[in-house]
mmCIF file of C-alpha atoms and ligand atoms in Angstrom:
data_model
loop_
_atom_site.group_PDB
_atom_site.id
_atom_site.type_symbol
_atom_site.label_atom_id
_atom_site.label_comp_id
_atom_site.label_asym_id
_atom_site.label_seq_id
_atom_site.Cartn_x
_atom_site.Cartn_y
_atom_site.Cartn_z
ATOM 1 C CA MET X 223 58.845 116.864 141.190
ATOM 2 C CA MET X 224 56.119 113.558 139.132
ATOM 3 C CA GLN X 225 59.212 113.444 137.131
ATOM 4 C CA LYS X 226 62.004 113.341 139.037
ATOM 5 C CA ILE X 227 60.316 111.048 140.937
ATOM 6 C CA ARG X 228 59.676 108.631 137.970
ATOM 7 C CA LYS X 229 63.286 108.806 137.759
ATOM 8 C CA GLY X 230 64.065 107.598 141.153
ATOM 9 C CA ILE X 231 61.881 104.515 140.400
ATOM 10 C CA GLY X 232 64.219 104.293 137.638
ATOM 11 C CA ALA X 233 67.097 104.469 138.415
ATOM 12 C CA VAL X 234 66.560 102.257 141.494
ATOM 13 C CA LEU X 235 64.899 99.087 139.304
ATOM 14 C CA LEU X 236 67.115 99.312 136.216
ATOM 15 C CA PRO X 237 70.025 97.782 138.489
ATOM 16 C CA PHE X 238 67.466 94.934 139.834
ATOM 17 C CA PHE X 239 66.285 94.779 136.220
ATOM 18 C CA LEU X 240 69.528 93.852 134.534
ATOM 19 C CA LEU X 241 70.712 91.367 137.937
ATOM 20 C CA THR X 242 67.716 88.925 137.268
ATOM 21 C CA LEU X 243 67.674 89.277 133.052
ATOM 22 C CA PRO X 244 69.675 86.286 132.677
ATOM 23 C CA LEU X 245 67.375 84.854 135.525
ATOM 24 C CA THR X 246 64.983 85.276 133.582
ATOM 25 C CA SER X 247 65.411 84.756 130.183
ATOM 26 C CA SER X 248 66.774 80.827 130.997
ATOM 27 C CA LEU X 249 63.302 80.343 133.300
ATOM 28 C CA SER X 250 61.619 81.408 130.090
ATOM 29 C CA PHE X 251 63.542 79.456 128.227
ATOM 30 C CA ALA X 252 62.360 76.277 130.397
ATOM 31 C CA GLY X 253 59.136 77.617 129.433
ATOM 32 C CA SER X 254 58.768 78.251 126.636
ATOM 33 C CA GLN X 255 59.603 74.473 125.499
ATOM 34 C CA ALA X 256 57.543 72.770 127.770
ATOM 35 C CA ASP X 257 54.670 75.258 126.500
ATOM 36 C CA SER X 258 56.341 74.046 122.856
ATOM 37 C CA GLY X 259 55.796 70.479 124.038
ATOM 38 C CA LYS X 260 51.890 71.028 124.833
ATOM 39 C CA GLU X 261 51.331 72.315 122.282
ATOM 40 C CA LEU X 262 52.980 69.856 119.818
ATOM 41 C CA THR X 263 51.739 66.535 121.842
ATOM 42 C CA THR X 264 48.548 68.020 121.903
ATOM 43 C CA LEU X 265 48.125 69.177 118.445
ATOM 44 C CA TYR X 266 49.703 65.323 117.485
ATOM 45 C CA ARG X 267 46.350 64.002 119.564
ATOM 46 C CA ALA X 268 44.139 66.316 118.140
ATOM 47 C CA ALA X 269 44.878 65.005 114.449
ATOM 48 C CA ARG X 270 45.253 61.014 116.136
ATOM 49 C CA LYS X 271 41.220 62.137 117.636
ATOM 50 C CA VAL X 272 40.248 62.795 113.943
ATOM 51 C CA ILE X 273 40.990 59.028 113.110
ATOM 52 C CA SER X 274 39.472 57.559 116.407
ATOM 53 C CA LYS X 275 36.274 59.735 115.201
ATOM 54 C CA ASN X 276 36.084 58.511 110.980
ATOM 55 C CA GLN X 277 37.127 55.039 111.910
ATOM 56 C CA GLY X 278 34.431 54.053 110.890
ATOM 57 C CA LEU X 279 34.520 55.625 107.448
ATOM 58 C CA ILE X 280 37.362 54.331 107.064
ATOM 59 C CA ASN X 281 36.412 50.687 107.501
ATOM 60 C CA GLU X 282 33.558 51.326 104.727
ATOM 61 C CA LYS X 283 34.456 49.570 101.474
ATOM 62 C CA ARG X 284 34.236 52.250 98.751
ATOM 63 C CA SER X 285 36.308 55.244 97.619
ATOM 64 C CA GLY X 286 35.045 59.178 97.149
ATOM 65 C CA LYS X 287 35.780 59.347 101.023
ATOM 66 C CA LYS X 288 36.019 63.011 103.047
ATOM 67 C CA LEU X 289 38.894 61.892 104.812
ATOM 68 C CA THR X 290 41.766 63.706 103.166
ATOM 69 C CA ALA X 291 44.712 65.492 104.582
ATOM 70 C CA ASP X 292 42.948 69.109 103.862
ATOM 71 C CA TYR X 293 39.758 67.651 106.252
ATOM 72 C CA VAL X 294 42.490 65.955 108.970
ATOM 73 C CA ILE X 295 44.313 69.332 109.288
ATOM 74 C CA LYS X 296 40.925 71.046 109.159
ATOM 75 C CA ASN X 297 39.645 68.906 112.046
ATOM 76 C CA ALA X 298 42.804 68.603 114.223
ATOM 77 C CA LEU X 299 42.686 72.977 114.214
ATOM 78 C CA VAL X 300 39.419 72.580 115.666
ATOM 79 C CA ASN X 301 39.947 69.852 118.128
ATOM 80 C CA PHE X 302 43.532 71.264 119.381
ATOM 81 C CA LYS X 303 41.470 75.061 119.888
ATOM 82 C CA ASP X 304 38.872 72.443 121.900
ATOM 83 C CA ALA X 305 41.709 72.297 124.040
ATOM 84 C CA THR X 306 43.625 74.339 125.020
ATOM 85 C CA GLY X 307 40.705 77.560 124.134
ATOM 86 C CA HIS X 308 42.985 79.128 121.767
ATOM 87 C CA GLU X 309 43.901 78.867 117.466
ATOM 88 C CA LEU X 310 47.345 77.199 117.010
ATOM 89 C CA ASP X 311 49.187 80.181 116.405
ATOM 90 C CA MET X 312 51.606 79.679 113.485
ATOM 91 C CA GLY X 313 52.727 82.908 113.557
ATOM 92 C CA ASP X 314 54.433 81.927 117.071
ATOM 93 C CA ASP X 315 56.603 78.723 115.546
ATOM 94 C CA PRO X 316 60.563 79.462 116.501
ATOM 95 C CA LEU X 317 61.361 75.680 116.524
ATOM 96 C CA GLY X 318 59.808 75.074 113.202
ATOM 97 C CA GLY X 319 57.303 71.615 114.989
ATOM 98 C CA LYS X 320 53.959 73.311 114.143
ATOM 99 C CA LYS X 321 54.798 73.749 111.285
ATOM 100 C CA ALA X 322 56.461 70.360 111.193
ATOM 101 C CA MET X 323 53.615 68.500 112.652
ATOM 102 C CA LEU X 324 50.842 69.372 109.967
ATOM 103 C CA ALA X 325 53.311 68.642 107.217
ATOM 104 C CA ALA X 326 53.482 65.191 108.565
ATOM 105 C CA VAL X 327 49.665 65.049 109.254
ATOM 106 C CA ARG X 328 49.774 66.280 105.178
ATOM 107 C CA SER X 329 51.949 63.637 104.152
ATOM 108 C CA VAL X 330 50.873 60.767 106.103
ATOM 109 C CA MET X 331 46.722 61.259 104.953
ATOM 110 C CA ASP X 332 48.215 61.740 101.490
ATOM 111 C CA GLU X 333 50.296 58.574 101.414
ATOM 112 C CA ALA X 334 46.730 56.226 103.012
ATOM 113 C CA GLN X 335 44.518 57.744 100.309
ATOM 114 C CA ASP X 336 44.421 54.545 97.932
ATOM 115 C CA LEU X 337 43.766 52.233 101.268
ATOM 116 C CA ILE X 338 41.387 54.383 102.693
ATOM 117 C CA ASN X 339 39.124 54.655 99.638
ATOM 118 C CA ASP X 340 40.071 50.930 98.673
ATOM 119 C CA GLY X 341 36.230 49.802 98.180
ATOM 120 C CA ASP X 342 36.990 45.352 98.042
ATOM 121 C CA VAL X 343 38.493 45.917 101.634
ATOM 122 C CA GLY X 344 36.697 46.594 104.702
ATOM 123 C CA PHE X 345 39.308 46.727 107.894
ATOM 124 C CA LYS X 346 42.223 48.353 106.971
ATOM 125 C CA GLY X 347 44.434 47.812 109.971
ATOM 126 C CA PHE X 348 44.248 52.081 109.558
ATOM 127 C CA LEU X 349 44.483 52.897 113.523
ATOM 128 C CA PRO X 350 44.837 56.064 115.051
ATOM 129 C CA ALA X 351 48.134 53.785 116.526
ATOM 130 C CA ILE X 352 49.015 53.337 113.619
ATOM 131 C CA PHE X 353 48.245 57.178 111.923
ATOM 132 C CA ALA X 354 50.400 58.236 115.207
ATOM 133 C CA ARG X 355 53.723 56.475 114.335
ATOM 134 C CA GLN X 356 53.512 56.961 111.052
ATOM 135 C CA VAL X 357 52.849 60.805 111.506
ATOM 136 C CA GLY X 358 55.427 60.630 114.441
ATOM 137 C CA THR X 359 57.577 58.782 111.545
ATOM 138 C CA ALA X 360 57.427 61.699 108.829
ATOM 139 C CA PHE X 361 57.787 64.820 111.880
ATOM 140 C CA GLY X 362 61.087 63.499 113.344
ATOM 141 C CA LYS X 363 61.779 62.941 109.280
ATOM 142 C CA ASN X 364 60.367 67.273 109.052
ATOM 143 C CA THR X 365 62.391 68.155 112.126
ATOM 144 C CA GLY X 366 66.222 66.970 110.970
ATOM 145 C CA GLY X 367 65.822 64.983 113.480
ATOM 146 C CA LYS X 368 65.575 68.581 116.333
ATOM 147 C CA ILE X 369 62.726 66.860 117.094
ATOM 148 C CA THR X 370 61.161 63.606 117.979
ATOM 149 C CA ILE X 371 57.749 62.519 118.966
ATOM 150 C CA LYS X 372 56.056 59.248 119.399
ATOM 151 C CA LEU X 373 53.029 56.791 121.194
ATOM 152 C CA THR X 374 54.835 54.781 123.240
ATOM 153 C CA ALA X 375 53.315 52.461 126.446
ATOM 154 C CA PRO X 376 54.155 50.811 130.150
ATOM 155 C CA LYS X 377 56.453 48.424 128.724
ATOM 156 C CA LYS X 378 54.041 45.324 129.557
ATOM 157 C CA TYR X 379 51.698 46.844 127.215
ATOM 158 C CA VAL X 380 53.626 47.607 124.261
ATOM 159 C CA ARG X 381 51.920 45.543 120.476
ATOM 160 C CA ASN X 382 54.391 46.917 118.092
ATOM 161 C CA ARG X 383 58.175 47.327 119.508
ATOM 162 C CA ALA X 384 59.023 49.883 117.041
ATOM 163 C CA ASN X 385 56.652 52.148 119.835
ATOM 164 C CA ARG X 386 58.967 50.176 122.991
ATOM 165 C CA PRO X 387 59.524 53.147 125.454
ATOM 166 C CA ASP X 388 63.055 53.341 126.292
ATOM 167 C CA LYS X 389 65.451 54.229 129.323
ATOM 168 C CA TRP X 390 64.140 57.962 130.669
ATOM 169 C CA GLU X 391 60.291 56.904 129.147
ATOM 170 C CA LYS X 392 60.277 53.872 131.223
ATOM 171 C CA SER X 393 61.503 54.963 134.174
ATOM 172 C CA ILE X 394 58.750 57.931 134.612
ATOM 173 C CA ILE X 395 56.024 55.204 133.568
ATOM 174 C CA SER X 396 56.446 53.664 135.943
ATOM 175 C CA GLY X 397 57.861 55.194 138.012
ATOM 176 C CA LYS X 398 55.534 58.585 138.058
ATOM 177 C CA PHE X 399 52.445 57.871 135.654
ATOM 178 C CA ALA X 400 52.053 54.759 137.293
ATOM 179 C CA LYS X 401 51.824 55.047 140.815
ATOM 180 C CA SER X 402 48.247 56.363 142.164
ATOM 181 C CA ASP X 403 49.285 59.228 143.684
ATOM 182 C CA TYR X 404 49.924 60.538 140.379
ATOM 183 C CA GLU X 405 47.946 63.335 139.362
ATOM 184 C CA LYS X 406 45.863 61.926 135.588
ATOM 185 C CA GLY X 407 46.385 63.511 132.974
ATOM 186 C CA LYS X 408 49.788 65.948 134.095
ATOM 187 C CA PRO X 409 52.624 65.757 131.921
ATOM 188 C CA PHE X 410 55.761 65.369 132.783
ATOM 189 C CA PHE X 411 58.842 67.016 131.520
ATOM 190 C CA GLU X 412 62.875 67.945 132.440
ATOM 191 C CA ASP X 413 66.686 68.471 130.701
ATOM 192 C CA ALA X 414 67.321 64.708 130.013
ATOM 193 C CA SER X 415 70.163 63.044 127.433
ATOM 194 C CA VAL X 416 69.260 61.074 125.358
ATOM 195 C CA LYS X 417 72.144 58.567 123.846
ATOM 196 C CA GLY X 418 74.646 61.539 124.832
ATOM 197 C CA LYS X 419 72.809 64.323 123.471
ATOM 198 C CA ALA X 420 71.452 67.042 125.585
ATOM 199 C CA ALA X 421 67.808 67.288 124.987
ATOM 200 C CA PHE X 422 64.341 68.731 126.558
ATOM 201 C CA ARG X 423 62.024 65.923 126.920
ATOM 202 C CA TYR X 424 58.427 66.632 127.521
ATOM 203 C CA ILE X 425 55.830 62.973 127.853
ATOM 204 C CA LEU X 426 52.113 62.941 128.554
ATOM 205 C CA PRO X 427 50.076 59.640 130.025
ATOM 206 C CA GLU X 428 47.402 58.883 128.911
ATOM 207 C CA TYR X 429 44.553 55.913 129.798
ATOM 208 C CA TYR X 430 42.364 53.339 128.279
ATOM 209 C CA SER X 431 38.490 54.478 127.294
ATOM 210 C CA GLN X 432 36.141 52.152 126.445
ATOM 211 C CA SER X 433 36.811 52.591 123.069
ATOM 212 C CA CYS X 434 40.365 51.964 123.617
ATOM 213 C CA LEU X 435 38.947 48.217 124.766
ATOM 214 C CA GLY X 436 37.702 46.200 122.058
ATOM 215 C CA CYS X 437 41.103 45.956 120.989
ATOM 216 C CA HIS X 438 43.705 46.741 124.327
ATOM 217 C CA GLY X 439 41.069 45.086 127.496
ATOM 218 C CA MET X 440 40.404 41.707 128.173
ATOM 219 C CA PRO X 441 40.455 38.084 127.990
ATOM 220 C CA LYS X 442 43.757 39.565 127.623
ATOM 221 C CA GLY X 443 46.022 37.332 125.346
ATOM 222 C CA SER X 444 42.624 37.019 123.516
ATOM 223 C CA ILE X 445 42.454 37.608 119.726
ATOM 224 C CA ASP X 446 40.964 41.962 118.593
ATOM 225 C CA ILE X 447 40.068 43.053 114.952
ATOM 226 C CA THR X 448 43.432 43.899 114.198
ATOM 227 C CA GLY X 449 44.375 40.037 114.850
ATOM 228 C CA GLY X 450 46.938 40.826 117.434
ATOM 229 C CA LYS X 451 46.483 40.233 121.503
ATOM 230 C CA LYS X 452 44.554 42.357 123.699
ATOM 231 C CA GLU X 453 46.595 43.336 126.329
ATOM 232 C CA GLY X 454 43.745 42.691 129.317
ATOM 233 C CA GLY X 455 43.003 46.294 130.095
ATOM 234 C CA VAL X 456 40.753 47.699 132.074
ATOM 235 C CA LEU X 457 38.911 50.478 131.407
ATOM 236 C CA GLY X 458 40.603 54.630 133.255
ATOM 237 C CA GLU X 459 43.696 52.456 133.921
ATOM 238 C CA LEU X 460 47.461 53.756 131.961
ATOM 239 C CA GLY X 461 48.000 52.385 128.928
ATOM 240 C CA GLY X 462 50.129 54.470 126.802
ATOM 241 C CA ALA X 463 52.008 58.142 126.996
ATOM 242 C CA ILE X 464 53.360 60.401 124.119
ATOM 243 C CA SER X 465 57.039 61.517 124.587
ATOM 244 C CA LEU X 466 58.199 64.718 122.765
ATOM 245 C CA THR X 467 61.877 65.283 122.497
ATOM 246 C CA ILE X 468 63.407 68.176 121.895
ATOM 247 C CA TYR X 469 67.352 67.954 121.051
ATOM 248 C CA LYS X 470 69.335 71.090 121.808
HETATM 249 C C1 LIG D 277 41.333 48.470 116.994
HETATM 250 C C2 LIG D 277 42.049 48.133 117.686
HETATM 251 C C3 LIG D 277 41.813 49.148 118.352
HETATM 252 C C4 LIG D 277 41.889 50.244 119.226
HETATM 253 C C5 LIG D 277 39.965 50.106 119.049
HETATM 254 C C6 LIG D 277 42.701 50.890 119.663
HETATM 255 N N1 LIG D 277 43.832 50.433 120.043
HETATM 256 FE FE1 LIG D 277 46.057 50.666 120.907
HETATM 257 N N2 LIG D 277 46.670 49.786 119.152
HETATM 258 C C7 LIG D 277 46.443 48.591 118.147
HETATM 259 C C8 LIG D 277 47.330 48.400 117.587
HETATM 260 C C9 LIG D 277 47.083 47.511 116.975
HETATM 261 C C10 LIG D 277 48.883 49.364 118.429
HETATM 262 C C11 LIG D 277 50.173 48.687 117.471
HETATM 263 C C12 LIG D 277 50.325 50.083 116.419
HETATM 264 C C13 LIG D 277 51.768 49.988 115.588
HETATM 265 O O1 LIG D 277 51.930 48.871 115.118
HETATM 266 O O2 LIG D 277 52.211 50.982 115.949
HETATM 267 C C14 LIG D 277 48.149 49.813 118.564
HETATM 268 C C15 LIG D 277 49.003 51.045 120.244
HETATM 269 C C16 LIG D 277 48.552 51.191 120.439
HETATM 270 C C17 LIG D 277 49.682 52.421 121.633
HETATM 271 C C18 LIG D 277 51.504 51.667 121.133
HETATM 272 C C19 LIG D 277 52.232 51.470 122.441
HETATM 273 C C20 LIG D 277 51.890 50.146 121.159
HETATM 274 O O3 LIG D 277 51.206 49.296 122.585
HETATM 275 O O4 LIG D 277 52.128 49.322 120.340
HETATM 276 C C21 LIG D 277 49.107 53.020 122.447
HETATM 277 C C22 LIG D 277 49.848 53.870 123.593
HETATM 278 C C23 LIG D 277 47.674 52.289 122.386
HETATM 279 N N3 LIG D 277 47.433 51.865 121.066
HETATM 280 C C24 LIG D 277 46.942 53.202 123.619
HETATM 281 C C25 LIG D 277 45.136 52.913 122.242
HETATM 282 C C26 LIG D 277 44.455 54.062 123.317
HETATM 283 C C27 LIG D 277 44.351 54.747 124.398
HETATM 284 C C28 LIG D 277 43.504 53.520 122.717
HETATM 285 C C29 LIG D 277 42.019 54.258 122.859
HETATM 286 C C30 LIG D 277 41.899 55.131 122.770
HETATM 287 C C31 LIG D 277 43.881 52.293 121.425
HETATM 288 N N4 LIG D 277 44.568 52.581 121.756
HETATM 289 C C32 LIG D 277 42.198 51.999 120.563
HETATM 290 C C33 LIG D 277 45.330 48.152 117.586
HETATM 291 C C34 LIG D 277 43.479 49.331 118.258
#
């Protein structure tokens, strides 16, 4: 009797299941890209945070510092877990993005060792944003250009032309993130082509905290420790965005 009922349910559900299969698999594909976007941007930030935390150490005039590639990766993974509540799962990396990100952090930190351990120079210009730009460049190489990541900013606040927002980034930053009713910290993602190539794009807004204002704050135009001009930004203001592209 039970078996008959089960079979009956199976027969009723099977056609329904088959019908919905293409729909659910395309939905979960979009979902998995959004998940990749979230994981990779979180990992990128987690690594940059290790550099922020150790800015004082970087600026010391001495050698033999602990800030090796291994140290940065280990602490980036701790920061990732703090941010997401789970460990980074390297076993689930179909696009190879996580591996490419950790390899990028490793190469940038290996390259930076001589500078970081220079006993004659205090302020070395090795900053979170510089680290982020270098990691972004190395990451793009590691993925063969299939996935790219960059730190960008509202157009009026861009310091380094290499970080300029492109058209799509500009439109999301000014058309969504900068609006007063846009939910703080919420990423935006969609399919959008880049120079004619189909892609999935994911962008995450970032805001000035107190620690940023020494360089990006007031008075506007005054010179910061890096020799650059301060942007005149204020606490909590939209200051930048992390932009990730996955080419199809
Ligand atoms: C010690 C000075 C300093 C501090 C502190 C600092 N920045 Fe920057 N920031 C810079 C410099 C210099 C650049 C240009 C980096 C480059 O050449 O790519 C930059 C670049 C950026 C960019 C990339 C876009 C651009 O303008 O080129 C963003 C976004 C950004 N900073 C946000 C922040 C945020 C958010 C904080 C605080 C969490 C922060 N910065 C703290 C100096 C600083």
